[in-house]
Amino acid sequence: MTREEGYNIAIAGATGAVGGAMLDVLERRNFPVKELRLLASERSVGKKLVFKGREIPVQLLDKNAFAGIDVALFSAGASRSLDFAPAAAEAGAVVVDNSSAFRMDPEIPLVVPEVNAHAIAQYTKRGIIANPNCSTIQMLVALKPIYDSVGIKRIVVSTYQAVSGSGANAIEELKNQVKAYAAGEKLQNNVYPHQIAFNCLPHIDSFLDNGYTKEEMKMVNETRKIFEDNSIGVTATTVRVPVVFGHSESINIETDRKISAAEVKELMLTAPGVKLVDNPADNEYPLALDSEGKFETLVGRIREDESIEKGINMWVVADNILKGAALNAVQIAEVLIEKYID
Ligand code: NAP
Ligand code: 3JN
């Protein structure tokens, strides 16, 4: 990092759940911000958001909003990314995009800094870097040290995803349903096709012809791209659960070479971005409630899969809005200013 006075940062979608978390993460990590430009729809123009105790008015997200910007963090949905990210890159900003719009584009790097920071160098092709889906990010933070140590042949993952992954309306829906249930009133649902309170919905994003959901196939395809390994088998079942923050994942892997549970625990102790929480004797294991507000991915319940020769089971939890979205994007920006832009 060379620029002492800081960098000009834009947040597209600043008024949203992820955009708001980006503001917090920039502040918590003391990112060297010179100008912060907050962008959203017409609905929010003039509204003020607070950064480091200072009120900043929201401006309109349009193609002319990026002059002089060094890094543009996008979290305004995939269609806004398709409409405006190329214009931001054209104006000279490096875009870090949180949506699925560019993730599988071969010219655009898809990055989890703890896993494949080297891929950031490819940003020069299009001026855009994609942030993976939240469920992929936390899974790969936990699996990368095992992948490097003994190789991974196959991953079987089931997710337990918090409602905050569907935005602020979904959090309201869960809370309102819990209140209505307690009051003995009729429960209303608009965001989800079924009641989410006291329920589990094996349905995240839309269904595809192969019977999987888009969310499930994001985990398959993004894992292969990030590990640069098209031979790795991945099968996912993604489930929405009545939790507000923190995605949990039950992960089963088949490794190329045998690894013991003790060796996996040892690897997790030094794995970047990981906190080992694995002391079942004292009822200590990763919990969604404990992940809220944390930067680390919590890993526990590590044990050998006794049904196969070379298998491991683990339970992986992270704050889906932080490591799953805002934090990962800011970490990418940190690498950009440290290594690539001055
Ligand atoms: P949200 O709370 O609904 O916020 C959406 C943001 O986009 C708001 O700032 C909104 O501005 C802005 N926006 C919407 N339509 C716009 C338009 N036509 N022009 C300009 N701005 C517009 O949603 P969120 O939960 O923060 O998620 C936002 C996006 O982030 C998602 O759609 C997804 O692509 C991505 N995301 C990624 C992950 C991940 O797994 N990495 C996780 C969650 C979300 P107004 O307030 O003015 O409407
Ligand atoms: O549902 C979740 O827990 C994560 C949601 C992610 C999401 C929500 C709306 C649109 C995405 C994503 O990041 O894959 C998108 C999208 O950009 O496709």
Coordinates of C-alpha atoms and ligand atoms in Angstrom, one line a residue:
M1 CA 0.0 0.0 0.0
T2 CA 1.5 3.3 -1.0
R3 CA -1.2 5.9 -1.2
E4 CA -1.1 7.6 2.2
E5 CA -4.2 9.7 1.8
G6 CA -6.4 6.6 1.1
Y7 CA -8.5 5.3 -1.8
N8 CA -11.8 6.4 -3.3
I9 CA -14.4 3.7 -2.6
A10 CA -18.0 3.4 -4.0
I11 CA -20.6 1.0 -2.6
A12 CA -23.4 0.2 -5.0
G13 CA -26.4 -1.0 -2.9
A14 CA -25.2 0.9 0.2
T15 CA -28.6 1.0 1.8
G16 CA -29.1 -2.8 1.7
A17 CA -28.2 -5.5 4.2
V18 CA -24.9 -6.3 2.5
G19 CA -24.1 -2.7 1.6
G20 CA -24.6 -1.7 5.3
A21 CA -22.3 -4.4 6.4
M22 CA -19.7 -3.2 3.9
L23 CA -19.7 0.2 5.6
D24 CA -19.2 -1.5 9.0
V25 CA -16.4 -3.8 7.8
L26 CA -14.5 -0.9 6.1
E27 CA -14.7 0.9 9.4
R28 CA -13.9 -2.1 11.6
R29 CA -10.8 -3.0 9.5
N30 CA -9.7 0.6 9.3
F31 CA -9.6 0.4 5.5
P32 CA -7.8 3.6 4.2
V33 CA -10.8 5.4 2.7
K34 CA -10.3 8.9 1.2
E35 CA -13.8 9.4 -0.4
L36 CA -16.7 7.1 0.2
R37 CA -19.5 7.3 -2.4
L38 CA -22.7 5.6 -1.4
L39 CA -25.0 4.6 -4.3
A40 CA -28.5 3.1 -4.4
S41 CA -31.8 3.5 -6.2
E42 CA -33.9 6.7 -6.6
R43 CA -35.8 5.6 -3.5
S44 CA -32.8 6.3 -1.3
V45 CA -31.3 9.4 -2.9
G46 CA -30.6 12.0 -0.2
K47 CA -30.9 9.5 2.6
K48 CA -27.8 9.7 4.9
L49 CA -25.7 6.8 6.2
V50 CA -23.0 7.1 8.8
F51 CA -19.4 6.2 8.3
K52 CA -16.8 6.8 11.0
G53 CA -19.3 9.2 12.7
R54 CA -19.8 11.2 9.6
E55 CA -23.1 11.4 7.7
I56 CA -22.8 10.7 3.9
P57 CA -25.7 11.3 1.5
V58 CA -26.7 8.5 -0.8
Q59 CA -26.5 9.2 -4.5
L60 CA -28.1 7.6 -7.5
L61 CA -26.5 4.4 -8.9
D62 CA -26.0 5.2 -12.6
K63 CA -23.3 4.9 -15.3
N64 CA -21.8 8.3 -14.4
A65 CA -21.4 7.6 -10.7
F66 CA -17.9 6.1 -10.8
A67 CA -15.6 8.9 -12.0
G68 CA -12.5 9.0 -9.8
I69 CA -13.4 5.8 -7.9
D70 CA -10.6 3.3 -7.2
V71 CA -12.6 0.3 -6.0
A72 CA -16.4 -0.2 -6.4
L73 CA -18.1 -2.7 -4.1
F74 CA -21.3 -3.9 -5.7
S75 CA -24.2 -5.5 -3.8
A76 CA -27.3 -4.2 -5.5
G77 CA -28.4 -7.4 -7.2
A78 CA -27.2 -9.2 -10.3
S79 CA -29.2 -7.1 -12.9
R80 CA -27.7 -3.9 -11.5
S81 CA -24.2 -5.5 -11.7
L82 CA -24.8 -6.4 -15.3
D83 CA -26.1 -2.9 -16.0
F84 CA -23.4 -0.8 -14.1
A85 CA -20.3 -2.8 -13.3
P86 CA -18.8 -2.6 -16.8
A87 CA -19.4 1.2 -16.8
A88 CA -17.6 1.4 -13.4
A89 CA -14.7 -0.6 -14.8
E90 CA -14.6 1.6 -17.9
A91 CA -14.4 4.6 -15.6
G92 CA -11.2 3.1 -14.1
A93 CA -12.6 1.5 -10.9
V94 CA -11.9 -2.1 -10.0
V95 CA -15.3 -3.7 -9.3
V96 CA -15.7 -6.3 -6.6
D97 CA -19.1 -7.8 -7.3
N98 CA -21.2 -9.7 -4.8
S99 CA -23.8 -11.0 -7.2
S100 CA -23.9 -14.1 -9.3
A101 CA -23.8 -12.0 -12.5
F102 CA -20.1 -12.7 -13.4
R103 CA -19.1 -15.6 -11.2
M104 CA -18.8 -18.2 -13.9
D105 CA -17.4 -15.8 -16.6
P106 CA -14.0 -17.4 -17.5
E107 CA -12.5 -13.9 -17.8
I108 CA -13.5 -12.8 -14.3
P109 CA -11.7 -14.1 -11.2
L110 CA -13.9 -15.6 -8.5
V111 CA -12.0 -15.1 -5.2
V112 CA -11.9 -16.2 -1.6
P113 CA -8.7 -14.5 -0.4
E114 CA -7.8 -17.3 2.0
V115 CA -8.2 -19.8 -0.8
N116 CA -7.1 -18.3 -4.2
A117 CA -5.9 -14.8 -3.7
H118 CA -3.5 -15.4 -6.6
A119 CA -6.5 -15.2 -9.0
I120 CA -7.0 -11.5 -8.2
A121 CA -4.2 -10.8 -10.7
Q122 CA -6.7 -11.7 -13.4
Y123 CA -8.8 -8.6 -12.7
T124 CA -7.0 -6.7 -15.4
K125 CA -8.9 -8.5 -18.1
R126 CA -12.3 -6.9 -17.4
G127 CA -11.7 -4.8 -14.3
I128 CA -14.1 -7.0 -12.3
I129 CA -13.6 -9.5 -9.5
A130 CA -16.5 -11.7 -8.4
N131 CA -17.3 -12.6 -4.8
P132 CA -18.6 -16.2 -4.5
N133 CA -21.9 -17.3 -3.0
C134 CA -21.9 -17.2 0.8
S135 CA -22.4 -20.9 1.2
T136 CA -19.4 -21.6 -1.1
I137 CA -17.1 -19.1 0.7
Q138 CA -17.3 -20.6 4.2
M139 CA -17.1 -24.2 2.9
L140 CA -13.9 -23.5 1.0
V141 CA -12.2 -21.5 3.8
A142 CA -12.6 -24.7 5.9
L143 CA -11.7 -27.2 3.2
K144 CA -8.7 -25.5 1.6
P145 CA -6.1 -26.7 4.1
I146 CA -7.4 -30.3 3.7
Y147 CA -7.4 -30.0 -0.1
D148 CA -3.8 -28.8 -0.1
S149 CA -2.7 -31.5 2.4
V150 CA -4.3 -34.7 1.2
G151 CA -6.5 -33.8 -1.8
I152 CA -10.3 -34.0 -1.9
K153 CA -12.2 -36.3 -4.3
R154 CA -15.8 -35.6 -3.4
I155 CA -17.8 -33.2 -1.2
V156 CA -21.3 -33.9 0.1
V157 CA -22.7 -30.7 1.8
S158 CA -26.1 -29.9 3.3
T159 CA -26.6 -26.2 4.3
Y160 CA -28.8 -24.7 7.1
Q161 CA -29.1 -21.1 5.8
A162 CA -30.2 -18.1 7.8
V163 CA -33.1 -15.9 6.5
S164 CA -30.9 -12.8 6.4
G165 CA -29.5 -14.4 3.1
S166 CA -32.9 -13.5 1.6
G167 CA -32.7 -9.8 2.7
A168 CA -34.4 -7.6 5.3
N169 CA -38.0 -8.6 4.3
A170 CA -37.3 -12.2 5.1
I171 CA -36.0 -11.3 8.6
E172 CA -39.3 -9.4 9.2
E173 CA -41.3 -12.4 7.9
L174 CA -39.7 -14.8 10.3
K175 CA -40.1 -12.4 13.3
N176 CA -43.7 -11.7 12.4
Q177 CA -44.5 -15.4 12.0
V178 CA -43.0 -16.1 15.5
K179 CA -45.1 -13.3 17.0
A180 CA -48.3 -14.4 15.2
Y181 CA -47.7 -18.0 16.4
A182 CA -47.2 -16.9 20.0
A183 CA -50.4 -14.8 19.8
G184 CA -52.4 -17.7 18.3
E185 CA -52.9 -15.7 15.1
K186 CA -52.8 -16.8 11.4
L187 CA -49.3 -16.8 10.0
Q188 CA -48.6 -14.8 6.7
N189 CA -45.9 -15.7 4.2
N190 CA -44.8 -13.6 1.2
V191 CA -41.0 -14.0 0.8
Y192 CA -41.0 -17.8 1.1
P193 CA -43.5 -20.3 -0.4
H194 CA -44.2 -21.8 3.0
Q195 CA -44.1 -20.9 6.7
I196 CA -40.4 -20.5 7.7
A197 CA -41.0 -20.2 11.5
F198 CA -40.6 -23.7 13.2
N199 CA -39.9 -25.1 9.7
C200 CA -37.0 -26.1 7.3
L201 CA -37.4 -25.4 3.5
P202 CA -35.2 -27.5 1.2
H203 CA -35.5 -24.8 -1.4
I204 CA -33.1 -21.8 -2.0
D205 CA -33.3 -19.9 -5.2
S206 CA -35.2 -21.4 -8.2
F207 CA -35.3 -25.1 -9.3
L208 CA -33.4 -26.2 -12.4
D209 CA -34.2 -29.0 -14.8
N210 CA -31.7 -31.4 -13.1
G211 CA -33.8 -31.2 -9.8
Y212 CA -31.2 -29.1 -8.0
T213 CA -31.8 -25.5 -7.0
K214 CA -29.6 -22.7 -8.4
E215 CA -28.1 -22.2 -5.0
E216 CA -27.0 -25.9 -4.9
M217 CA -25.4 -25.6 -8.4
K218 CA -23.7 -22.4 -7.4
M219 CA -21.9 -24.4 -4.7
V220 CA -20.9 -27.1 -7.3
N221 CA -19.7 -24.8 -10.0
E222 CA -18.0 -22.1 -7.9
T223 CA -16.1 -24.8 -5.9
R224 CA -14.6 -26.2 -9.1
K225 CA -13.7 -22.8 -10.4
I226 CA -12.0 -21.6 -7.2
F227 CA -10.1 -24.9 -6.6
E228 CA -9.3 -24.9 -10.4
D229 CA -10.3 -28.5 -10.3
N230 CA -13.1 -29.7 -12.6
S231 CA -12.7 -33.3 -11.4
I232 CA -13.8 -32.7 -7.8
G233 CA -17.2 -34.1 -7.1
V234 CA -19.6 -31.8 -5.3
T235 CA -23.3 -32.5 -4.4
A236 CA -25.3 -30.0 -2.3
T237 CA -28.7 -29.7 -0.6
T238 CA -29.4 -26.2 0.5
V239 CA -32.0 -25.6 3.2
R240 CA -33.5 -22.4 4.7
V241 CA -33.9 -22.6 8.4
P242 CA -35.5 -20.2 11.0
V243 CA -32.2 -18.6 12.0
V244 CA -31.6 -14.8 11.5
F245 CA -27.8 -14.7 11.0
G246 CA -25.2 -17.4 10.4
H247 CA -25.2 -20.2 7.8
S248 CA -24.3 -23.7 9.1
E249 CA -23.1 -26.5 6.9
S250 CA -22.8 -30.3 7.4
I251 CA -19.8 -31.3 5.2
N252 CA -18.7 -34.8 4.3
I253 CA -15.6 -35.2 2.3
E254 CA -13.8 -38.2 0.7
T255 CA -10.1 -37.4 0.5
D256 CA -7.5 -38.7 -1.9
R257 CA -5.1 -39.8 0.9
K258 CA -6.1 -40.9 4.4
I259 CA -6.2 -38.1 7.0
S260 CA -7.2 -38.6 10.7
A261 CA -9.7 -36.3 12.6
A262 CA -6.7 -35.3 14.8
E263 CA -4.7 -34.2 11.8
V264 CA -7.7 -32.2 10.4
K265 CA -8.0 -30.4 13.8
E266 CA -4.3 -29.6 13.7
L267 CA -4.7 -28.1 10.2
M268 CA -7.7 -26.0 11.4
L269 CA -5.6 -24.5 14.2
T270 CA -3.5 -22.6 11.7
A271 CA -5.9 -22.3 8.8
P272 CA -6.3 -18.6 7.7
G273 CA -9.8 -17.3 8.6
V274 CA -10.7 -20.4 10.6
K275 CA -11.5 -20.7 14.3
L276 CA -11.6 -24.3 15.6
V277 CA -14.5 -24.8 18.1
D278 CA -14.5 -28.5 18.8
N279 CA -14.8 -29.6 22.4
P280 CA -18.0 -31.7 22.5
A281 CA -17.2 -32.9 26.0
D282 CA -18.1 -29.4 27.2
N283 CA -20.9 -28.9 24.6
E284 CA -18.6 -26.6 22.5
Y285 CA -19.2 -26.7 18.8
P286 CA -19.9 -23.9 16.2
L287 CA -23.3 -22.2 16.6
A288 CA -25.0 -19.8 14.2
L289 CA -25.7 -17.5 17.2
D290 CA -22.0 -17.4 18.0
S291 CA -21.0 -16.6 14.5
E292 CA -23.0 -13.3 14.3
G293 CA -20.6 -10.3 13.9
K294 CA -17.5 -12.5 13.7
F295 CA -15.0 -12.5 10.9
E296 CA -13.8 -16.1 11.4
T297 CA -15.4 -19.3 10.0
L298 CA -16.1 -21.6 12.9
V299 CA -15.2 -25.3 12.4
G300 CA -16.0 -28.2 14.7
R301 CA -17.6 -31.7 15.1
I302 CA -14.6 -33.0 13.1
R303 CA -14.7 -36.8 13.0
E304 CA -13.8 -39.6 10.7
D305 CA -16.5 -41.0 8.4
E306 CA -16.7 -44.6 9.6
S307 CA -18.6 -45.6 6.5
I308 CA -15.7 -45.1 4.1
E309 CA -11.9 -45.6 4.2
K310 CA -10.9 -41.9 3.6
G311 CA -13.7 -39.7 4.8
I312 CA -14.2 -36.8 7.2
N313 CA -17.3 -35.1 8.6
M314 CA -17.4 -31.5 9.9
W315 CA -19.7 -28.7 10.9
V316 CA -18.9 -25.3 9.5
V317 CA -20.6 -22.0 10.5
A318 CA -20.0 -18.4 9.5
D319 CA -21.8 -15.0 9.5
N320 CA -23.4 -15.1 6.0
I321 CA -23.5 -11.3 5.7
L322 CA -19.9 -10.8 6.8
K323 CA -17.6 -13.7 5.6
G324 CA -20.4 -14.7 3.2
A325 CA -20.5 -11.3 1.5
A326 CA -19.3 -7.9 2.9
L327 CA -16.1 -9.1 4.6
N328 CA -14.9 -11.3 1.7
A329 CA -15.4 -8.3 -0.7
V330 CA -13.4 -5.9 1.6
Q331 CA -10.7 -8.5 2.0
I332 CA -10.4 -8.6 -1.8
A333 CA -10.2 -4.8 -1.9
E334 CA -7.4 -5.1 0.8
V335 CA -5.4 -7.3 -1.5
L336 CA -6.0 -5.0 -4.4
I337 CA -4.6 -2.0 -2.6
E338 CA -1.8 -4.0 -1.0
K339 CA -0.5 -5.6 -4.3
Y340 CA -2.1 -4.3 -7.4
I341 CA -3.3 -0.7 -7.4
D342 CA -1.4 2.4 -6.1
Ligands
NAP1 P1 -31.2 -5.7 0.0 O1 -31.1 -5.5 1.5 O2 -32.5 -5.8 -0.6 O3 -30.5 -4.4 -0.7 C1 -30.5 -4.2 -2.0 C2 -29.7 -2.9 -2.4 O4 -29.7 -2.8 -3.8 C3 -30.2 -1.7 -1.8 O5 -29.2 -0.8 -1.5 C4 -31.1 -1.1 -2.9 O6 -31.3 0.3 -2.9 C5 -30.2 -1.5 -4.1 N1 -31.0 -1.5 -5.3 C6 -32.0 -2.3 -5.6 N2 -32.5 -2.0 -6.8 C7 -31.8 -1.0 -7.3 C8 -31.8 -0.2 -8.5 N3 -32.8 -0.4 -9.4 N4 -30.9 0.8 -8.6 C9 -30.0 1.0 -7.7 N5 -29.9 0.3 -6.5 C10 -30.8 -0.7 -6.3 O7 -30.4 -6.9 -0.5 P2 -29.0 -7.5 0.2 O8 -29.4 -8.6 1.1 O9 -28.1 -6.4 0.6 O10 -28.4 -8.2 -1.1 C11 -28.0 -7.4 -2.3 C12 -27.4 -8.3 -3.3 O11 -26.1 -8.8 -2.8 C13 -28.1 -9.6 -3.7 O12 -29.1 -9.4 -4.7 C14 -27.0 -10.5 -4.1 O13 -26.7 -10.3 -5.5 C15 -25.9 -10.1 -3.3 N6 -25.7 -11.0 -2.1 C16 -24.7 -11.9 -2.2 C17 -24.5 -12.8 -1.2 C18 -23.5 -13.8 -1.3 O14 -23.8 -15.0 -1.2 N7 -22.2 -13.4 -1.6 C19 -25.4 -12.8 -0.1 C20 -26.4 -11.9 0.0 C21 -26.6 -11.0 -1.0 P3 -32.6 0.9 -2.3 O15 -32.5 0.8 -0.8 O16 -32.6 2.3 -2.8 O17 -33.7 0.1 -2.8
3JN2 O1 -29.9 -17.2 0.1 C1 -28.8 -17.0 0.7 O2 -28.6 -17.3 1.8 C2 -27.8 -16.3 -0.1 C3 -28.3 -15.4 -1.2 C4 -27.6 -15.0 -2.2 C5 -28.2 -14.3 -3.3 C6 -29.4 -13.7 -3.1 C7 -30.0 -13.0 -4.2 C8 -29.4 -13.0 -5.4 C9 -27.5 -14.2 -4.5 C10 -26.2 -14.8 -4.6 O3 -25.2 -14.1 -4.1 O4 -25.9 -15.8 -5.2 C11 -28.1 -13.6 -5.6 C12 -27.5 -13.5 -6.9 O5 -26.7 -12.6 -7.1 O6 -27.8 -14.4 -7.7

